[in-house]
Amino acid sequence: MSDGLVIASTDPIRSFLVAASCDRDHLSDQLRELAISLSSLSSVPYKSVRTLWSALPAPSRPSLRLLLDGSGFVFTSPKPRQKSEELKARLKKLAELAEQREYAELVKDVTPKKDNTEPFSSYKDQIGFGLHVVLLMFTGYLVGYATFRALFNHNPVMNAAGGILGLVCSMLLETLLFIIRASNQDMVKNKATLSASRLKIKKR
């Protein structure tokens, strides 16, 4: 159907089109085929009807006013614009990002933050830990040495054994403290992760 104004096909218009399709004397084959194709439609282009009407001589055609009497314009709604696959994928990604931001806002108070205090996370921490261990071992050695010296009346062998025993005990103590600190950090992380998971389940 041609672009432009479209009018409703009434009985006078259909009769005119049928008559025009049979008029071999005044209309070309192309115009008669056009009239035949339009005669079966419920709405027709005004421009096509006007073209057929103008091609006929005045005595062989009805008045244009009478021909269009009772008809009216037909307005068609434009087809909804279809979204491309690229646009759909982009909108989906934006929706996911918005949902992630909303979720992060909900759980920001319970989500564990990145722990920047992990053991040995920097050279400064490594050096500090090493000095702490050396100092503790030296202190343990001195305590053990002094204790055994007082107990065994200045026996050099026993004094050295006491110092070694104090050193070993200090190493065991430092190991135990390190394990306790690591366990506490894991417990805090697990608790925060569990709370975040519960919030996510409630949201769904």
PDB file of N, CA, C and O in Angstrom, residues 121-167:
ATOM      1  N   SER A 121      52.424  -9.506  54.660  1.00  0.00           N
ATOM      2  CA  SER A 121      51.892  -8.884  53.448  1.00  0.00           C
ATOM      3  C   SER A 121      52.855  -7.849  52.876  1.00  0.00           C
ATOM      4  O   SER A 121      52.675  -7.393  51.757  1.00  0.00           O
ATOM      5  N   SER A 122      53.877  -7.467  53.650  1.00  0.00           N
ATOM      6  CA  SER A 122      54.844  -6.498  53.149  1.00  0.00           C
ATOM      7  C   SER A 122      56.203  -6.780  53.791  1.00  0.00           C
ATOM      8  O   SER A 122      56.318  -7.532  54.773  1.00  0.00           O
ATOM      9  N   TYR A 123      57.228  -6.168  53.219  1.00  0.00           N
ATOM     10  CA  TYR A 123      58.571  -6.345  53.776  1.00  0.00           C
ATOM     11  C   TYR A 123      58.655  -5.793  55.187  1.00  0.00           C
ATOM     12  O   TYR A 123      59.368  -6.329  56.041  1.00  0.00           O
ATOM     13  N   LYS A 124      57.916  -4.723  55.443  1.00  0.00           N
ATOM     14  CA  LYS A 124      57.929  -4.139  56.779  1.00  0.00           C
ATOM     15  C   LYS A 124      57.382  -5.123  57.809  1.00  0.00           C
ATOM     16  O   LYS A 124      57.942  -5.282  58.907  1.00  0.00           O
ATOM     17  N   ASP A 125      56.275  -5.810  57.445  1.00  0.00           N
ATOM     18  CA  ASP A 125      55.711  -6.798  58.358  1.00  0.00           C
ATOM     19  C   ASP A 125      56.659  -7.969  58.565  1.00  0.00           C
ATOM     20  O   ASP A 125      56.795  -8.501  59.680  1.00  0.00           O
ATOM     21  N   GLN A 126      57.319  -8.387  57.481  1.00  0.00           N
ATOM     22  CA  GLN A 126      58.247  -9.518  57.596  1.00  0.00           C
ATOM     23  C   GLN A 126      59.430  -9.183  58.508  1.00  0.00           C
ATOM     24  O   GLN A 126      59.827  -9.983  59.356  1.00  0.00           O
ATOM     25  N   ILE A 127      59.966  -7.989  58.312  1.00  0.00           N
ATOM     26  CA  ILE A 127      61.100  -7.579  59.151  1.00  0.00           C
ATOM     27  C   ILE A 127      60.673  -7.432  60.610  1.00  0.00           C
ATOM     28  O   ILE A 127      61.372  -7.875  61.536  1.00  0.00           O
ATOM     29  N   GLY A 128      59.485  -6.827  60.817  1.00  0.00           N
ATOM     30  CA  GLY A 128      59.005  -6.669  62.188  1.00  0.00           C
ATOM     31  C   GLY A 128      58.764  -8.004  62.867  1.00  0.00           C
ATOM     32  O   GLY A 128      59.124  -8.193  64.047  1.00  0.00           O
ATOM     33  N   PHE A 129      58.166  -8.946  62.111  1.00  0.00           N
ATOM     34  CA  PHE A 129      57.922 -10.267  62.692  1.00  0.00           C
ATOM     35  C   PHE A 129      59.231 -10.982  63.009  1.00  0.00           C
ATOM     36  O   PHE A 129      59.371 -11.632  64.058  1.00  0.00           O
ATOM     37  N   GLY A 130      60.201 -10.850  62.097  1.00  0.00           N
ATOM     38  CA  GLY A 130      61.493 -11.497  62.327  1.00  0.00           C
ATOM     39  C   GLY A 130      62.195 -10.948  63.565  1.00  0.00           C
ATOM     40  O   GLY A 130      62.727 -11.710  64.380  1.00  0.00           O
ATOM     41  N   LEU A 131      62.182  -9.611  63.705  1.00  0.00           N
ATOM     42  CA  LEU A 131      62.805  -9.011  64.887  1.00  0.00           C
ATOM     43  C   LEU A 131      62.084  -9.431  66.162  1.00  0.00           C
ATOM     44  O   LEU A 131      62.726  -9.667  67.211  1.00  0.00           O
ATOM     45  N   HIS A 132      60.744  -9.538  66.064  1.00  0.00           N
ATOM     46  CA  HIS A 132      59.984  -9.949  67.238  1.00  0.00           C
ATOM     47  C   HIS A 132      60.357 -11.374  67.653  1.00  0.00           C
ATOM     48  O   HIS A 132      60.533 -11.664  68.852  1.00  0.00           O
ATOM     49  N   VAL A 133      60.481 -12.261  66.662  1.00  0.00           N
ATOM     50  CA  VAL A 133      60.842 -13.658  66.964  1.00  0.00           C
ATOM     51  C   VAL A 133      62.244 -13.730  67.561  1.00  0.00           C
ATOM     52  O   VAL A 133      62.499 -14.445  68.553  1.00  0.00           O
ATOM     53  N   VAL A 134      63.174 -13.000  66.964  1.00  0.00           N
ATOM     54  CA  VAL A 134      64.562 -13.026  67.467  1.00  0.00           C
ATOM     55  C   VAL A 134      64.620 -12.498  68.901  1.00  0.00           C
ATOM     56  O   VAL A 134      65.300 -13.075  69.766  1.00  0.00           O
ATOM     57  N   LEU A 135      63.893 -11.409  69.138  1.00  0.00           N
ATOM     58  CA  LEU A 135      63.898 -10.839  70.496  1.00  0.00           C
ATOM     59  C   LEU A 135      63.286 -11.810  71.497  1.00  0.00           C
ATOM     60  O   LEU A 135      63.809 -11.992  72.616  1.00  0.00           O
ATOM     61  N   LEU A 136      62.189 -12.466  71.112  1.00  0.00           N
ATOM     62  CA  LEU A 136      61.545 -13.413  72.012  1.00  0.00           C
ATOM     63  C   LEU A 136      62.447 -14.615  72.280  1.00  0.00           C
ATOM     64  O   LEU A 136      62.550 -15.100  73.425  1.00  0.00           O
ATOM     65  N   MET A 137      63.132 -15.111  71.233  1.00  0.00           N
ATOM     66  CA  MET A 137      64.037 -16.250  71.410  1.00  0.00           C
ATOM     67  C   MET A 137      65.212 -15.866  72.307  1.00  0.00           C
ATOM     68  O   MET A 137      65.638 -16.655  73.182  1.00  0.00           O
ATOM     69  N   PHE A 138      65.730 -14.658  72.094  1.00  0.00           N
ATOM     70  CA  PHE A 138      66.857 -14.204  72.925  1.00  0.00           C
ATOM     71  C   PHE A 138      66.425 -14.064  74.383  1.00  0.00           C
ATOM     72  O   PHE A 138      67.154 -14.465  75.306  1.00  0.00           O
ATOM     73  N   THR A 139      65.217 -13.525  74.554  1.00  0.00           N
ATOM     74  CA  THR A 139      64.705 -13.389  75.925  1.00  0.00           C
ATOM     75  C   THR A 139      64.490 -14.763  76.561  1.00  0.00           C
ATOM     76  O   THR A 139      64.834 -14.986  77.746  1.00  0.00           O
ATOM     77  N   GLY A 140      63.925 -15.684  75.788  1.00  0.00           N
ATOM     78  CA  GLY A 140      63.723 -17.034  76.319  1.00  0.00           C
ATOM     79  C   GLY A 140      65.046 -17.721  76.676  1.00  0.00           C
ATOM     80  O   GLY A 140      65.147 -18.416  77.702  1.00  0.00           O
ATOM     81  N   TYR A 141      66.044 -17.492  75.835  1.00  0.00           N
ATOM     82  CA  TYR A 141      67.357 -18.080  76.116  1.00  0.00           C
ATOM     83  C   TYR A 141      67.932 -17.517  77.413  1.00  0.00           C
ATOM     84  O   TYR A 141      68.448 -18.257  78.259  1.00  0.00           O
ATOM     85  N   LEU A 142      67.844 -16.202  77.567  1.00  0.00           N
ATOM     86  CA  LEU A 142      68.388 -15.586  78.783  1.00  0.00           C
ATOM     87  C   LEU A 142      67.653 -16.062  80.026  1.00  0.00           C
ATOM     88  O   LEU A 142      68.274 -16.341  81.067  1.00  0.00           O
ATOM     89  N   VAL A 143      66.297 -16.161  79.936  1.00  0.00           N
ATOM     90  CA  VAL A 143      65.521 -16.611  81.097  1.00  0.00           C
ATOM     91  C   VAL A 143      65.888 -18.051  81.446  1.00  0.00           C
ATOM     92  O   VAL A 143      66.096 -18.399  82.622  1.00  0.00           O
ATOM     93  N   GLY A 144      65.975 -18.902  80.434  1.00  0.00           N
ATOM     94  CA  GLY A 144      66.340 -20.297  80.690  1.00  0.00           C
ATOM     95  C   GLY A 144      67.751 -20.441  81.243  1.00  0.00           C
ATOM     96  O   GLY A 144      68.012 -21.230  82.172  1.00  0.00           O
ATOM     97  N   TYR A 145      68.653 -19.650  80.658  1.00  0.00           N
ATOM     98  CA  TYR A 145      70.045 -19.697  81.113  1.00  0.00           C
ATOM     99  C   TYR A 145      70.143 -19.252  82.573  1.00  0.00           C
ATOM    100  O   TYR A 145      70.794 -19.908  83.406  1.00  0.00           O
ATOM    101  N   ALA A 146      69.482 -18.151  82.905  1.00  0.00           N
ATOM    102  CA  ALA A 146      69.553 -17.638  84.278  1.00  0.00           C
ATOM    103  C   ALA A 146      68.880 -18.591  85.254  1.00  0.00           C
ATOM    104  O   ALA A 146      69.372 -18.794  86.381  1.00  0.00           O
ATOM    105  N   THR A 147      67.757 -19.205  84.832  1.00  0.00           N
ATOM    106  CA  THR A 147      67.050 -20.128  85.721  1.00  0.00           C
ATOM    107  C   THR A 147      67.906 -21.351  86.032  1.00  0.00           C
ATOM    108  O   THR A 147      68.051 -21.757  87.208  1.00  0.00           O
ATOM    109  N   PHE A 148      68.487 -21.966  85.004  1.00  0.00           N
ATOM    110  CA  PHE A 148      69.308 -23.158  85.225  1.00  0.00           C
ATOM    111  C   PHE A 148      70.609 -22.816  85.952  1.00  0.00           C
ATOM    112  O   PHE A 148      71.158 -23.647  86.688  1.00  0.00           O
ATOM    113  N   ARG A 149      71.105 -21.607  85.769  1.00  0.00           N
ATOM    114  CA  ARG A 149      72.322 -21.200  86.476  1.00  0.00           C
ATOM    115  C   ARG A 149      72.065 -21.107  87.966  1.00  0.00           C
ATOM    116  O   ARG A 149      72.897 -21.503  88.789  1.00  0.00           O
ATOM    117  N   ALA A 150      70.860 -20.621  88.295  1.00  0.00           N
ATOM    118  CA  ALA A 150      70.520 -20.515  89.716  1.00  0.00           C
ATOM    119  C   ALA A 150      70.232 -21.892  90.313  1.00  0.00           C
ATOM    120  O   ALA A 150      70.499 -22.127  91.499  1.00  0.00           O
ATOM    121  N   LEU A 151      69.688 -22.804  89.503  1.00  0.00           N
ATOM    122  CA  LEU A 151      69.317 -24.122  90.020  1.00  0.00           C
ATOM    123  C   LEU A 151      70.496 -25.072  90.118  1.00  0.00           C
ATOM    124  O   LEU A 151      70.564 -25.907  91.035  1.00  0.00           O
ATOM    125  N   PHE A 152      71.414 -25.002  89.177  1.00  0.00           N
ATOM    126  CA  PHE A 152      72.490 -26.002  89.109  1.00  0.00           C
ATOM    127  C   PHE A 152      73.866 -25.418  89.433  1.00  0.00           C
ATOM    128  O   PHE A 152      74.895 -25.931  88.977  1.00  0.00           O
ATOM    129  N   ASN A 153      73.888 -24.340  90.176  1.00  0.00           N
ATOM    130  CA  ASN A 153      75.133 -23.829  90.767  1.00  0.00           C
ATOM    131  C   ASN A 153      76.202 -23.549  89.707  1.00  0.00           C
ATOM    132  O   ASN A 153      77.306 -24.071  89.752  1.00  0.00           O
ATOM    133  N   HIS A 154      75.876 -22.763  88.737  1.00  0.00           N
ATOM    134  CA  HIS A 154      76.814 -22.287  87.715  1.00  0.00           C
ATOM    135  C   HIS A 154      77.448 -23.410  86.902  1.00  0.00           C
ATOM    136  O   HIS A 154      78.626 -23.344  86.540  1.00  0.00           O
ATOM    137  N   ASN A 155      76.667 -24.454  86.586  1.00  0.00           N
ATOM    138  CA  ASN A 155      77.172 -25.523  85.716  1.00  0.00           C
ATOM    139  C   ASN A 155      77.045 -25.068  84.278  1.00  0.00           C
ATOM    140  O   ASN A 155      75.939 -24.835  83.779  1.00  0.00           O
ATOM    141  N   PRO A 156      78.179 -24.936  83.546  1.00  0.00           N
ATOM    142  CA  PRO A 156      78.110 -24.397  82.168  1.00  0.00           C
ATOM    143  C   PRO A 156      77.229 -25.230  81.236  1.00  0.00           C
ATOM    144  O   PRO A 156      76.505 -24.679  80.406  1.00  0.00           O
ATOM    145  N   VAL A 157      77.304 -26.540  81.355  1.00  0.00           N
ATOM    146  CA  VAL A 157      76.514 -27.410  80.465  1.00  0.00           C
ATOM    147  C   VAL A 157      75.024 -27.234  80.740  1.00  0.00           C
ATOM    148  O   VAL A 157      74.207 -27.079  79.830  1.00  0.00           O
ATOM    149  N   MET A 158      74.655 -27.247  82.015  1.00  0.00           N
ATOM    150  CA  MET A 158      73.258 -27.099  82.369  1.00  0.00           C
ATOM    151  C   MET A 158      72.755 -25.686  82.074  1.00  0.00           C
ATOM    152  O   MET A 158      71.585 -25.492  81.684  1.00  0.00           O
ATOM    153  N   ASN A 159      73.649 -24.723  82.250  1.00  0.00           N
ATOM    154  CA  ASN A 159      73.248 -23.356  81.915  1.00  0.00           C
ATOM    155  C   ASN A 159      72.898 -23.230  80.435  1.00  0.00           C
ATOM    156  O   ASN A 159      71.908 -22.592  80.052  1.00  0.00           O
ATOM    157  N   ALA A 160      73.765 -23.844  79.574  1.00  0.00           N
ATOM    158  CA  ALA A 160      73.507 -23.808  78.131  1.00  0.00           C
ATOM    159  C   ALA A 160      72.232 -24.572  77.787  1.00  0.00           C
ATOM    160  O   ALA A 160      71.429 -24.138  76.955  1.00  0.00           O
ATOM    161  N   ALA A 161      72.013 -25.711  78.472  1.00  0.00           N
ATOM    162  CA  ALA A 161      70.799 -26.487  78.232  1.00  0.00           C
ATOM    163  C   ALA A 161      69.556 -25.694  78.635  1.00  0.00           C
ATOM    164  O   ALA A 161      68.519 -25.722  77.964  1.00  0.00           O
ATOM    165  N   GLY A 162      69.654 -24.973  79.759  1.00  0.00           N
ATOM    166  CA  GLY A 162      68.528 -24.133  80.183  1.00  0.00           C
ATOM    167  C   GLY A 162      68.233 -23.037  79.181  1.00  0.00           C
ATOM    168  O   GLY A 162      67.075 -22.699  78.893  1.00  0.00           O
ATOM    169  N   GLY A 163      69.318 -22.430  78.628  1.00  0.00           N
ATOM    170  CA  GLY A 163      69.118 -21.396  77.613  1.00  0.00           C
ATOM    171  C   GLY A 163      68.442 -21.954  76.371  1.00  0.00           C
ATOM    172  O   GLY A 163      67.539 -21.329  75.786  1.00  0.00           O
ATOM    173  N   ILE A 164      68.879 -23.157  75.916  1.00  0.00           N
ATOM    174  CA  ILE A 164      68.267 -23.785  74.727  1.00  0.00           C
ATOM    175  C   ILE A 164      66.804 -24.123  74.993  1.00  0.00           C
ATOM    176  O   ILE A 164      65.935 -23.934  74.151  1.00  0.00           O
ATOM    177  N   LEU A 165      66.540 -24.637  76.211  1.00  0.00           N
ATOM    178  CA  LEU A 165      65.157 -24.959  76.567  1.00  0.00           C
ATOM    179  C   LEU A 165      64.272 -23.709  76.567  1.00  0.00           C
ATOM    180  O   LEU A 165      63.140 -23.715  76.068  1.00  0.00           O
ATOM    181  N   GLY A 166      64.798 -22.601  77.104  1.00  0.00           N
ATOM    182  CA  GLY A 166      64.049 -21.340  77.075  1.00  0.00           C
ATOM    183  C   GLY A 166      63.806 -20.861  75.654  1.00  0.00           C
ATOM    184  O   GLY A 166      62.739 -20.332  75.316  1.00  0.00           O
ATOM    185  N   LEU A 167      64.811 -21.051  74.783  1.00  0.00           N
ATOM    186  CA  LEU A 167      64.677 -20.665  73.378  1.00  0.00           C
ATOM    187  C   LEU A 167      63.572 -21.453  72.696  1.00  0.00           C
ATOM    188  O   LEU A 167      62.726 -20.904  71.969  1.00  0.00           O
TER     189      LEU A 167
END
